[in-house]
CSV table of C-alpha atoms in Angstrom, one decimal:
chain,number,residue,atom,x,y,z
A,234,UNK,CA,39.7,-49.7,30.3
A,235,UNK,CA,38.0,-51.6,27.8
A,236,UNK,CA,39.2,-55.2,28.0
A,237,UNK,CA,38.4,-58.3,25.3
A,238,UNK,CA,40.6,-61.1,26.5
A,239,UNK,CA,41.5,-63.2,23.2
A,240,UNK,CA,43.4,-66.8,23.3
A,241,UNK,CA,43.4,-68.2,20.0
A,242,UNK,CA,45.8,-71.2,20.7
A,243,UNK,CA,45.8,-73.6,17.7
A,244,UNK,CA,48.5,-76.8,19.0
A,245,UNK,CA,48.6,-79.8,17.2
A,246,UNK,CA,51.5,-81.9,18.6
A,247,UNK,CA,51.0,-83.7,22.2
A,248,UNK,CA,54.8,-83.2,23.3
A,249,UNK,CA,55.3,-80.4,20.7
A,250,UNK,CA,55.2,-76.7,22.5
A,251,UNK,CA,53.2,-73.7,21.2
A,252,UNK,CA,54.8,-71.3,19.2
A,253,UNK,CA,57.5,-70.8,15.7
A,254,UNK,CA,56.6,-68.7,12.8
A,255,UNK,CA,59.8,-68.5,10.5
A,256,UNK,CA,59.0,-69.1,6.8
A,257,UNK,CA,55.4,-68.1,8.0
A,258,UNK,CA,54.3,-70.1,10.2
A,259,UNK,CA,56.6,-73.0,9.0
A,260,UNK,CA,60.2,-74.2,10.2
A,261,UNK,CA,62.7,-73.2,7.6
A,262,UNK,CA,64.1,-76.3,7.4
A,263,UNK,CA,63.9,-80.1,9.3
A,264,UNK,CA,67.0,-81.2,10.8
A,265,UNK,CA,70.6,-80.1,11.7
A,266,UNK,CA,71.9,-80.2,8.3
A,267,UNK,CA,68.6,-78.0,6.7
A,268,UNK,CA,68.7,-75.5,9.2
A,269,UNK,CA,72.7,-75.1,8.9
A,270,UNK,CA,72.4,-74.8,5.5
A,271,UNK,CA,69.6,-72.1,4.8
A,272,UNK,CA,66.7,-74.3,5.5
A,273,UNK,CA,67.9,-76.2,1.9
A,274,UNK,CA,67.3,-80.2,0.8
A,275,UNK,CA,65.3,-80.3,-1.6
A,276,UNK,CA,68.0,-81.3,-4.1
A,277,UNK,CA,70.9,-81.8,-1.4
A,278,UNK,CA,71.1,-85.7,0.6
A,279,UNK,CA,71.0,-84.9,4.2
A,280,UNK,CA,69.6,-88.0,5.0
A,281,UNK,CA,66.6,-89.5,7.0
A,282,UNK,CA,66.1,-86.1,7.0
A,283,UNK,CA,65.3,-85.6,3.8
A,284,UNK,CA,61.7,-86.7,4.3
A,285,UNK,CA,59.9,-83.6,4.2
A,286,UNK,CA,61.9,-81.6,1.9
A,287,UNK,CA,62.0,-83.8,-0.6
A,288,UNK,CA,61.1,-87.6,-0.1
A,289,UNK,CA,62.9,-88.8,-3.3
A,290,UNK,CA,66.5,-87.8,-1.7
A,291,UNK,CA,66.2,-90.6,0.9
A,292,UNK,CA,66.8,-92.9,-2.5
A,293,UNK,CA,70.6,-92.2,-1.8
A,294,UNK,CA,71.0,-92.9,0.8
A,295,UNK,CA,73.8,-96.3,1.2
A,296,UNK,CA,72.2,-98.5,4.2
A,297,UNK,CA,70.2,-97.8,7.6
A,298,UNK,CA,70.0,-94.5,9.1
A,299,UNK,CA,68.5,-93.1,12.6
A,300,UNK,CA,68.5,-89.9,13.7
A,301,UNK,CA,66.6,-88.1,16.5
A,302,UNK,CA,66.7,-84.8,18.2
A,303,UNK,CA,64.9,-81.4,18.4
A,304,UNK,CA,64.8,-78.2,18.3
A,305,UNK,CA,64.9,-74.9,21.1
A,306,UNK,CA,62.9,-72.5,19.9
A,307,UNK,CA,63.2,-69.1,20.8
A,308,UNK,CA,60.9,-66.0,19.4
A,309,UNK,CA,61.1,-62.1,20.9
A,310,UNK,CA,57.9,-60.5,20.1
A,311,UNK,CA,56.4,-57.4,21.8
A,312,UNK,CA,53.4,-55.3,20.4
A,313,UNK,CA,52.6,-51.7,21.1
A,314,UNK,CA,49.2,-51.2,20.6
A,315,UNK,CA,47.9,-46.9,20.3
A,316,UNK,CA,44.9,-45.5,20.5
A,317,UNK,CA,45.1,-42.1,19.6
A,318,UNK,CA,46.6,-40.7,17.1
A,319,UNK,CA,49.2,-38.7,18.4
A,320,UNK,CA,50.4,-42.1,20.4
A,321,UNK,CA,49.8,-41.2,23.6
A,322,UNK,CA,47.1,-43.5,25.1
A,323,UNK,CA,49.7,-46.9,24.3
A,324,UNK,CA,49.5,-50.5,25.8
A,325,UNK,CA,53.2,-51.6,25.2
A,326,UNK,CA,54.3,-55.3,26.2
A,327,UNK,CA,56.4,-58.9,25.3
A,328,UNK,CA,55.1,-61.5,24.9
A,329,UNK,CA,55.4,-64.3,27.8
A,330,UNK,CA,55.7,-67.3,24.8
A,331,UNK,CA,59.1,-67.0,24.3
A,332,UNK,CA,61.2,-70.9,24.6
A,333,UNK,CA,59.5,-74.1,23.1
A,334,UNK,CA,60.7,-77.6,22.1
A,335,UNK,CA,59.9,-78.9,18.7
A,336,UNK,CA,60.8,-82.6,18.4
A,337,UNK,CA,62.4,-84.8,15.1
A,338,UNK,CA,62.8,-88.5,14.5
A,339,UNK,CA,63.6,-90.3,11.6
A,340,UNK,CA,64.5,-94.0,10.2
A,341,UNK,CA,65.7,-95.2,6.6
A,342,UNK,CA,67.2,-98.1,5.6
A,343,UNK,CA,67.3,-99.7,2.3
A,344,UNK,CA,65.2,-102.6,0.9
A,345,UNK,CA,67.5,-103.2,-2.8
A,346,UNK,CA,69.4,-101.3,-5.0
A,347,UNK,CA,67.2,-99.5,-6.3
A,348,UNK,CA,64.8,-98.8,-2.9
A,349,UNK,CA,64.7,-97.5,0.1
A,350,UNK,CA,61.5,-97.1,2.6
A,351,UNK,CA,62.1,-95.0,6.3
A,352,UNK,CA,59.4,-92.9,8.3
A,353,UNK,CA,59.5,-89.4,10.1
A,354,UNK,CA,57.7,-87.6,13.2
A,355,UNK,CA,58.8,-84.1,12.5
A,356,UNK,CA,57.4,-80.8,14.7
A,357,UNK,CA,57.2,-78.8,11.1
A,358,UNK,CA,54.6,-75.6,12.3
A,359,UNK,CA,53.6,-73.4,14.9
A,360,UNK,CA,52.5,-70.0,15.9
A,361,UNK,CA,52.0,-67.6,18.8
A,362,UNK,CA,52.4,-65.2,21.4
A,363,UNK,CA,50.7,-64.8,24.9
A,364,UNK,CA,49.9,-60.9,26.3
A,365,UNK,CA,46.9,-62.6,28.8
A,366,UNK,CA,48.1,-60.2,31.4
A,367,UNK,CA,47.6,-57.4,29.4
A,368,UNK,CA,44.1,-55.7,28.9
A,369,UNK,CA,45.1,-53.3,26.6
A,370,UNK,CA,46.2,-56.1,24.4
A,371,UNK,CA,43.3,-57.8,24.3
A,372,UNK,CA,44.8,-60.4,27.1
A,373,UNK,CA,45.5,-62.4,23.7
A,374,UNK,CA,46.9,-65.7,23.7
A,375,UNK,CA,48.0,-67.7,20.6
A,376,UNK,CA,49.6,-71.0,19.6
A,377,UNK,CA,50.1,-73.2,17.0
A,378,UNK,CA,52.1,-76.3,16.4
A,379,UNK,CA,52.2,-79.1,13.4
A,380,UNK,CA,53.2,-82.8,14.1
A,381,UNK,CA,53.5,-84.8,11.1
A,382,UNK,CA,54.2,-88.3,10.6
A,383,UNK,CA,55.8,-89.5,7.3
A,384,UNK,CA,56.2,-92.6,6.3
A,385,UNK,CA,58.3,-92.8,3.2
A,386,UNK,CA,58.8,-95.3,-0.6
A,387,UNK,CA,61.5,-94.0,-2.7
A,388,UNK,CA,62.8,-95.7,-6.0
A,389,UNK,CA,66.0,-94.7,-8.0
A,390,UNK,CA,68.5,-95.8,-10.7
A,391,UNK,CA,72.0,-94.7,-11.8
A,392,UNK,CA,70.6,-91.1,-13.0
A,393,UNK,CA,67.7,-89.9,-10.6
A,394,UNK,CA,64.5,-91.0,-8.6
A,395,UNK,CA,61.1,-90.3,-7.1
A,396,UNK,CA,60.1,-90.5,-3.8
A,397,UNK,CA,56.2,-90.3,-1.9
A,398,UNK,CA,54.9,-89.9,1.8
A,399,UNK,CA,51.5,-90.1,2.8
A,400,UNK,CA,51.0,-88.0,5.7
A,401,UNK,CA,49.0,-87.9,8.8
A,402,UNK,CA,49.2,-85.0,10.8
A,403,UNK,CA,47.4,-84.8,14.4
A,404,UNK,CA,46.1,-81.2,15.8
A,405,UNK,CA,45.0,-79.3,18.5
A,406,UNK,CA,43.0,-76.3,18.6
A,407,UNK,CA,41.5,-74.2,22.0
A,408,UNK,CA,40.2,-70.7,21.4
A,409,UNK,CA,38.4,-68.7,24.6
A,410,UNK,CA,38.9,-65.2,24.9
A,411,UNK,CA,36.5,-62.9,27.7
A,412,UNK,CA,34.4,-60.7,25.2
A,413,UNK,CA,33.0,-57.1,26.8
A,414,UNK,CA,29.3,-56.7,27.0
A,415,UNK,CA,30.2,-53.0,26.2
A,416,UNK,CA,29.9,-53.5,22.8
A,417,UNK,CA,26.8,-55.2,22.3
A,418,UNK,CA,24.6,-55.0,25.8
A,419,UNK,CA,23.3,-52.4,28.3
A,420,UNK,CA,26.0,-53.7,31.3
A,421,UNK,CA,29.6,-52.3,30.5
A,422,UNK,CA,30.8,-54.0,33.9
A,423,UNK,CA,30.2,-57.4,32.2
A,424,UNK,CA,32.7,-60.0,30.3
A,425,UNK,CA,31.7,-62.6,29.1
A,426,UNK,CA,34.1,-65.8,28.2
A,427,UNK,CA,33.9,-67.1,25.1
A,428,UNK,CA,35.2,-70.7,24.0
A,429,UNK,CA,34.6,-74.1,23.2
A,430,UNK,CA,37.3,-76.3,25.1
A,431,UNK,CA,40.3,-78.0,23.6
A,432,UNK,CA,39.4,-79.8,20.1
A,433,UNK,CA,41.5,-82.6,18.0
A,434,UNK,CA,41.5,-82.9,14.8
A,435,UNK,CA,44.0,-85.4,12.2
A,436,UNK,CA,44.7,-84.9,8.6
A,437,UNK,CA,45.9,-86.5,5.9
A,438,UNK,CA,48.2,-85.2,2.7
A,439,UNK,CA,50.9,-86.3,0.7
A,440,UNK,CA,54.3,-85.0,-0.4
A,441,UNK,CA,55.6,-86.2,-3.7
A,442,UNK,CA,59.3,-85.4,-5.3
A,443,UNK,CA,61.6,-86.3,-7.7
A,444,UNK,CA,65.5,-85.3,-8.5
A,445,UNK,CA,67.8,-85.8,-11.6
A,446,UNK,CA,71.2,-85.8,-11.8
A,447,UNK,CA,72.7,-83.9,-14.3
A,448,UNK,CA,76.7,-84.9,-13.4
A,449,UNK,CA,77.9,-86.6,-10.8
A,450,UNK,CA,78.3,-83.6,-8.8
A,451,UNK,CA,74.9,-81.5,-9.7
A,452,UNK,CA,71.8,-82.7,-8.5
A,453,UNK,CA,68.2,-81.1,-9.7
A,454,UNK,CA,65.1,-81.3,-8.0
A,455,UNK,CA,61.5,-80.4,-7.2
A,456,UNK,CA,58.6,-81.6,-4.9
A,457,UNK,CA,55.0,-80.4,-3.9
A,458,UNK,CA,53.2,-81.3,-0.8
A,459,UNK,CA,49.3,-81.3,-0.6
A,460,UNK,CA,47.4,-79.0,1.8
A,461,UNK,CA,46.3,-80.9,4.7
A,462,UNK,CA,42.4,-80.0,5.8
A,463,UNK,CA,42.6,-79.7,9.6
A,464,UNK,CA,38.6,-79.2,11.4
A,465,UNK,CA,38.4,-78.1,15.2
A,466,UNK,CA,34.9,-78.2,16.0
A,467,UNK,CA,33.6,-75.2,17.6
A,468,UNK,CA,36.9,-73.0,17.7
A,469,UNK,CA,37.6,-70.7,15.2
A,470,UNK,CA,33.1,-70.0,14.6
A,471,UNK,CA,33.1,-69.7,18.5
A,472,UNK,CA,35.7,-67.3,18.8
A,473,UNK,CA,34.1,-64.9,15.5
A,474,UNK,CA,31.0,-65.1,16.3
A,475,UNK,CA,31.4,-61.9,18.9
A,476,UNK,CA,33.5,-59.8,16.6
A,477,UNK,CA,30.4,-60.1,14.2
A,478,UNK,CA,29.6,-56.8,15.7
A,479,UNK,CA,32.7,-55.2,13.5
A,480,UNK,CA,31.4,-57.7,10.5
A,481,UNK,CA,33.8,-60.1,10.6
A,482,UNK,CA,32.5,-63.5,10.6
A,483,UNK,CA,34.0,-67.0,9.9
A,484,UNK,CA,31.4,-69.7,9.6
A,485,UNK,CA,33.6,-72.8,9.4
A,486,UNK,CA,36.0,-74.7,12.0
A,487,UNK,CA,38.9,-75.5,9.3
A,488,UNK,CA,42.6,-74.1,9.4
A,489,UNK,CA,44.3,-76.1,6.9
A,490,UNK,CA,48.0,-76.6,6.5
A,491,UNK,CA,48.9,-74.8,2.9
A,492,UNK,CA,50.2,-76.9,-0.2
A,493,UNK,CA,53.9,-76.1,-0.7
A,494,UNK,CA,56.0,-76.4,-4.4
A,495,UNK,CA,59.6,-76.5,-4.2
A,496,UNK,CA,62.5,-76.5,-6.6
A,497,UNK,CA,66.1,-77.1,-5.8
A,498,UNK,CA,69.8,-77.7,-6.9
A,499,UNK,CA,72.8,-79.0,-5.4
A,500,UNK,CA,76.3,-78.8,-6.5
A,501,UNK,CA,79.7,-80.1,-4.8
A,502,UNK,CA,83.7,-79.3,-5.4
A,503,UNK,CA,86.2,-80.9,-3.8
A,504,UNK,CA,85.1,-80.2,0.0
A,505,UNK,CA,82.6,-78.4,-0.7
A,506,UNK,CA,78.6,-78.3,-1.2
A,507,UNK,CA,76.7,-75.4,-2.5
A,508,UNK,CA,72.3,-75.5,-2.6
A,509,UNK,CA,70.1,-73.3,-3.3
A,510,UNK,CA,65.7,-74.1,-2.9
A,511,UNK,CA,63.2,-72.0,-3.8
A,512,UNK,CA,59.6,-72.6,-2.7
A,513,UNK,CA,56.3,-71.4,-2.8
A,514,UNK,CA,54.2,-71.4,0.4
A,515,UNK,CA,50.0,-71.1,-0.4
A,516,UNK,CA,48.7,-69.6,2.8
A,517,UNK,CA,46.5,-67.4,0.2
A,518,UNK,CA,44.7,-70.7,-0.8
A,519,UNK,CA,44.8,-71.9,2.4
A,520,UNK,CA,41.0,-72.4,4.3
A,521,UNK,CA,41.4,-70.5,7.7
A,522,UNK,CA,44.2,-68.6,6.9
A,523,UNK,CA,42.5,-67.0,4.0
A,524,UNK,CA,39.5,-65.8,6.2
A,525,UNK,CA,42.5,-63.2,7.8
A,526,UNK,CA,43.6,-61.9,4.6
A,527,UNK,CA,46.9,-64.1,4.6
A,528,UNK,CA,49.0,-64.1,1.2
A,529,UNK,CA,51.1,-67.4,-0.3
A,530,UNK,CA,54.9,-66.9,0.6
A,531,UNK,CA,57.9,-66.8,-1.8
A,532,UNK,CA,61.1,-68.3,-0.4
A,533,UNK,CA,64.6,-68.4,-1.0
A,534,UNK,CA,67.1,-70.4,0.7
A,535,UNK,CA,71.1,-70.6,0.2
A,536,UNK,CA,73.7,-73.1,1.9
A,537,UNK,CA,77.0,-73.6,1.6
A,538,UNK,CA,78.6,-77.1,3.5
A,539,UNK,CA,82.4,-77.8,4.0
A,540,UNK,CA,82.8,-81.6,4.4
A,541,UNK,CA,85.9,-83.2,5.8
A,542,UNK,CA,86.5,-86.9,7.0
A,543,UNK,CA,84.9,-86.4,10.9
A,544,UNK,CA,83.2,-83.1,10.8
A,545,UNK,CA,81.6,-80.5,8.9
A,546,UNK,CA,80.8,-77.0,8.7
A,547,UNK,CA,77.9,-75.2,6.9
A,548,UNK,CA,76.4,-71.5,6.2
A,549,UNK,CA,73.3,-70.5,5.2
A,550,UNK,CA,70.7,-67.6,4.7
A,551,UNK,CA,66.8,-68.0,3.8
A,552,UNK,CA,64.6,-65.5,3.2
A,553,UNK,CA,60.9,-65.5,2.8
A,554,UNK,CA,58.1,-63.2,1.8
A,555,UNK,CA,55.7,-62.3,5.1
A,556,UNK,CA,52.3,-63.8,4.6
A,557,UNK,CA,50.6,-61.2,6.4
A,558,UNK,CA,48.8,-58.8,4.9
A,559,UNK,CA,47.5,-55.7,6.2
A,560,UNK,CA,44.1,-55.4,5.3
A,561,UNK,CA,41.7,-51.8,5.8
A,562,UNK,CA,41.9,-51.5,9.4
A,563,UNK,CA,39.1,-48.6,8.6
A,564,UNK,CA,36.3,-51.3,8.2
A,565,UNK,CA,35.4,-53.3,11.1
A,566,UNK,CA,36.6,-56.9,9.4
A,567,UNK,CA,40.2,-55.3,8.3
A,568,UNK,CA,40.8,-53.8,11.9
A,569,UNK,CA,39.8,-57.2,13.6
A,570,UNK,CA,42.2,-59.4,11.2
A,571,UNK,CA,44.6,-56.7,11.8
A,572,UNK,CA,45.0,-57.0,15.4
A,573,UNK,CA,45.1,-60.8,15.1
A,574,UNK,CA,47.5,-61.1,12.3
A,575,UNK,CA,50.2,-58.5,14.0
A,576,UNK,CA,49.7,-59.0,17.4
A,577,UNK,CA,48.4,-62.8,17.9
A,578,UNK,CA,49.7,-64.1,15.1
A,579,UNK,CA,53.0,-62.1,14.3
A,580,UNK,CA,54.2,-64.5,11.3
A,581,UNK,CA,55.9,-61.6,10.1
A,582,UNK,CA,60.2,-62.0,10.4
A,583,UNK,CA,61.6,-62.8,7.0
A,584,UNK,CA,65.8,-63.0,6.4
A,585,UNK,CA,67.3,-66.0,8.3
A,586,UNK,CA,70.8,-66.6,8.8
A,587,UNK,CA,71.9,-70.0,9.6
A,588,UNK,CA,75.3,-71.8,10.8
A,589,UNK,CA,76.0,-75.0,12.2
A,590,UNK,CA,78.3,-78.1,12.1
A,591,UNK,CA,78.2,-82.0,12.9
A,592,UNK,CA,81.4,-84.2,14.4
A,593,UNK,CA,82.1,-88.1,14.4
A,594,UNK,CA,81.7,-89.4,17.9
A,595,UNK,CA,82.4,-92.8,17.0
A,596,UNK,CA,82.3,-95.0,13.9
A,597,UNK,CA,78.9,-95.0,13.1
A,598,UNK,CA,77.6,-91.5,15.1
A,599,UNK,CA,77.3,-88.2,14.2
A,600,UNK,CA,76.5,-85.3,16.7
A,601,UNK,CA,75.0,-82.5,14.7
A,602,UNK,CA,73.8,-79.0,15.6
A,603,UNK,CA,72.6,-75.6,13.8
A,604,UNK,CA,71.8,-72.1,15.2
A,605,UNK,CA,69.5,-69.5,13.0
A,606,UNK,CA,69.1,-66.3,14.0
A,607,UNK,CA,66.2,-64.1,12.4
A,608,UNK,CA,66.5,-60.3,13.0
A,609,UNK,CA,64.1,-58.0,14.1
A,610,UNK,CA,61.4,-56.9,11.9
A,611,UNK,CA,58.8,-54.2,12.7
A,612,UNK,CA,55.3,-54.5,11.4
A,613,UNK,CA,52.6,-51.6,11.8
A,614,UNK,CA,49.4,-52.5,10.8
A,615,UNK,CA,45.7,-50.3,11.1
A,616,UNK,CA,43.0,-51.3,13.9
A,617,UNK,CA,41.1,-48.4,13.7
A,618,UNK,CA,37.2,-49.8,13.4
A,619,UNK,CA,38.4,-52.2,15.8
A,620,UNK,CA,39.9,-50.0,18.7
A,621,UNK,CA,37.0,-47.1,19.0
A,622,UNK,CA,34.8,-47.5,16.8
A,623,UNK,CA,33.4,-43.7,15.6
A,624,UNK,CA,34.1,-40.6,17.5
A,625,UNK,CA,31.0,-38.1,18.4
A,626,UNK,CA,31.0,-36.6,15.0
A,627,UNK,CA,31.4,-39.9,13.4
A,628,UNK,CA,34.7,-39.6,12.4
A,629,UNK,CA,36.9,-43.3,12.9
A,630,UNK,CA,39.4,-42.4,15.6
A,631,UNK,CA,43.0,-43.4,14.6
A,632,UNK,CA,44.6,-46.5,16.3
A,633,UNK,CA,47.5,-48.8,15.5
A,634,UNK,CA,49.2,-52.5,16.4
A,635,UNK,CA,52.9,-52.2,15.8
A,636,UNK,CA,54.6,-55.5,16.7
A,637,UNK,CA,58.7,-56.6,16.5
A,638,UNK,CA,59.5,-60.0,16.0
A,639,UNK,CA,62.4,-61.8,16.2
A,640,UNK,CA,64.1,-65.5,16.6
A,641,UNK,CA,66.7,-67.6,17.6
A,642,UNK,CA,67.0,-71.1,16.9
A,643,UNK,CA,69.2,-74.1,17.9
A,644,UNK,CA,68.8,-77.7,16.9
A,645,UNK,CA,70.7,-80.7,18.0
A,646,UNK,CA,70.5,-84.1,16.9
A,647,UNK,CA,72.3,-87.6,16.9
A,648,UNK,CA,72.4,-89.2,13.2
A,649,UNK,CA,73.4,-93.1,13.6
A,650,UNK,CA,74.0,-94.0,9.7
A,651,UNK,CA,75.3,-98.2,9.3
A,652,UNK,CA,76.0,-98.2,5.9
A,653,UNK,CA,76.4,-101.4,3.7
């Protein structure tokens, strides 16, 4: 059997695992209270939290917070891959990259009345799956992961605020696959492996935010954070330059972390807390990511929070556009970003639903936890050029990757909060 063994493993974070891909390739939300709630907080105070969302909601916060924990991550992907038409000749597996740990940290605490400074290590992206046992799936190997690091300034008054955070963002990149001769030599009995080693790269961006509020009990709001340029020397040109053969060539080493915008509102009753975000996601703008025909993301997130004195309870549901695109799989550079999009890189689940709750363990801690749960979706994409090539008559012989995806998630965390 004709074998290419592909590992594209893109991991950025040195204690952060290798593989999410919920709104994309992005966590739906950062923190207990986020992920409860829809993946929300743009408009809605969570808390140290709030860093990433929307770094102008840390302004409300009453004194010093701390709050640590993580996330279990848990994604069920498996890829049949034909090639025939009639879907006989099929390599059908799961992935093996199926539980990772994504880590969160915070700090806030407040300088005067009118600002408040904290910093945030958050595990915020990540991507893959891992069929390197099986040669009819290309033996592929993927992963991705995001750390960022957010240092925060926030400045309010009695009606609204803004709020910035520099970021730096460390990542790691390793690509190596074992290409056939087949395809472009005399000796079919030959592979050749093909990658560079593990590369590093850090990045810098920003996220920027503001909210109002309109009554005491309806908060408005909207942020944006930059793209973040991310180079991995050697990785991503390495592992094209084979696949040139099928014209698809990538003659840079950047996969940069798209720019996000992000609108919001929050509204509370009695007990209750209602939000609703809505963000845009540019993975279509994105360098790397636009190379394999990725699309920006629309996303919509609900929540709904029940607050009493020691606990609460929240419901959510978020929903996102899939940023992969099929492209021709009848040309050579559509079948190849094909196969990596559906079966390496399945970013493809969309509805969320999320539920969670937090308790008073003492006076000044909180033990807070959220599950989300993304169904199954099932995406069929053309590989055509990629999987035969021409027939005798020089007809393209029909083949497909059909891959379903989907997640569970559960994050805990402690929240210390020593208000003034």
């Amino acid at each position: 059997m004709r074998k290419t063994k592909l590992a594209l493993a893109l991991s950025t974070a040195a204690f952060a695992t290798t593989a999410m891909a919920t709104n994309g390739t992005n966590m739906i939300g950062i923190g207990a209270k986020s992920n409860a709630m829809g993946g929300t907080g743009v408009a809605a105070y969570f808390g140290a939290e709030n860093m990433l969302a929307n770094p102008a909601m840390i302004g409300k916060s009453k004194g010093t917070e701390l709050i640590f924990g993580g996330t279990i991550f848990s994604p069920d992907v498996s890829t049949n891959h034909f090639t025939d038409i009639d879907q006989v000749n099929e390599t059908r597996s799961s992935s093996d990259a199926n539980l990772f740990v994504i880590p969160s940290a915070a700090f806030s605490s407040r300088i005067n009345e009118n600002m408040v400074y904290g910093i945030g290590m958050f595990g915020t992206s990540g991507l893959g799956a891992d069929y390197k046992s099986v040669d009819g799936l290309f033996n592929g190997q993927t992963a991705l992961q995001v750390l960022r690091f957010a240092p925060t300034l926030a400045f309010h008054n009695e009606k609204g605020g803004i709020g910035f955070s520099p970021l730096i963002q460390y990542g790691a990149l390793d690509i190596n696959y074992q290409y056939p001769f087949a395809a472009s030599s005399a000796d079919p009995s030959r592979d050749e492996a093909i990658g560079y080693g593990l590369a590093q790269g850090l990045g810098f961006g920003y996220a920027i935010g503001t909210y109002y509020d309109l009554a005491e009990n309806f908060t408005v709001a909207a942020s944006y954070t930059s793209s973040v340029d991310m180079e991995y020397k050697g990785q991503i040109t390495t592992a094209a330059q084979p696949f040139g053969v099928f014209g698809f060539n990538i003659d840079h080493d950047h996969l940069e972390q798209p720019a996000e915008m992000k609108i919001g509102a929050a509204y509370s009753s009695g007990k209750m807390t209602y939000t609703a975000d809505a963000k845009r996601i540019m993975f279509g703008e994105a360098k790397g990511y636009q190379d394999f025909g990725w699309q920006n993301s629309d996303v919509l997130a609900l929540g709904a929070k029940y607050q009493a004195k020691d606990y609460w309870v929240a419901a959510g549901y978020n929903h996102s556009d899939s940023p992969v695109a099929e492209q021709d799989g009848t040309t050579g550079p559509g079948a190849v970003a094909n196969f990596f999009n559906n079966t390496l890189f399945p970013a493809t689940t969309e509805s969320h639903y999320t539920l969670g709750g937090g308790m008073a363990i003492s006076k000044r801690a909180i033990i807070e936890g959220a599950l989300v749960y993304a169904p199954e979706v099932t995406s069929r994409f053309d590989t055509s050029a990629l999987a035969a090539g021409a027939s005798q008559n020089g007809t393209i012989i029909p083949s497909e990757s059909v891959t379903k995806h989907s997640q569970m998630g559960a994050t805990m965390m402690i929240r210390y909060n020593f208000e003034e």
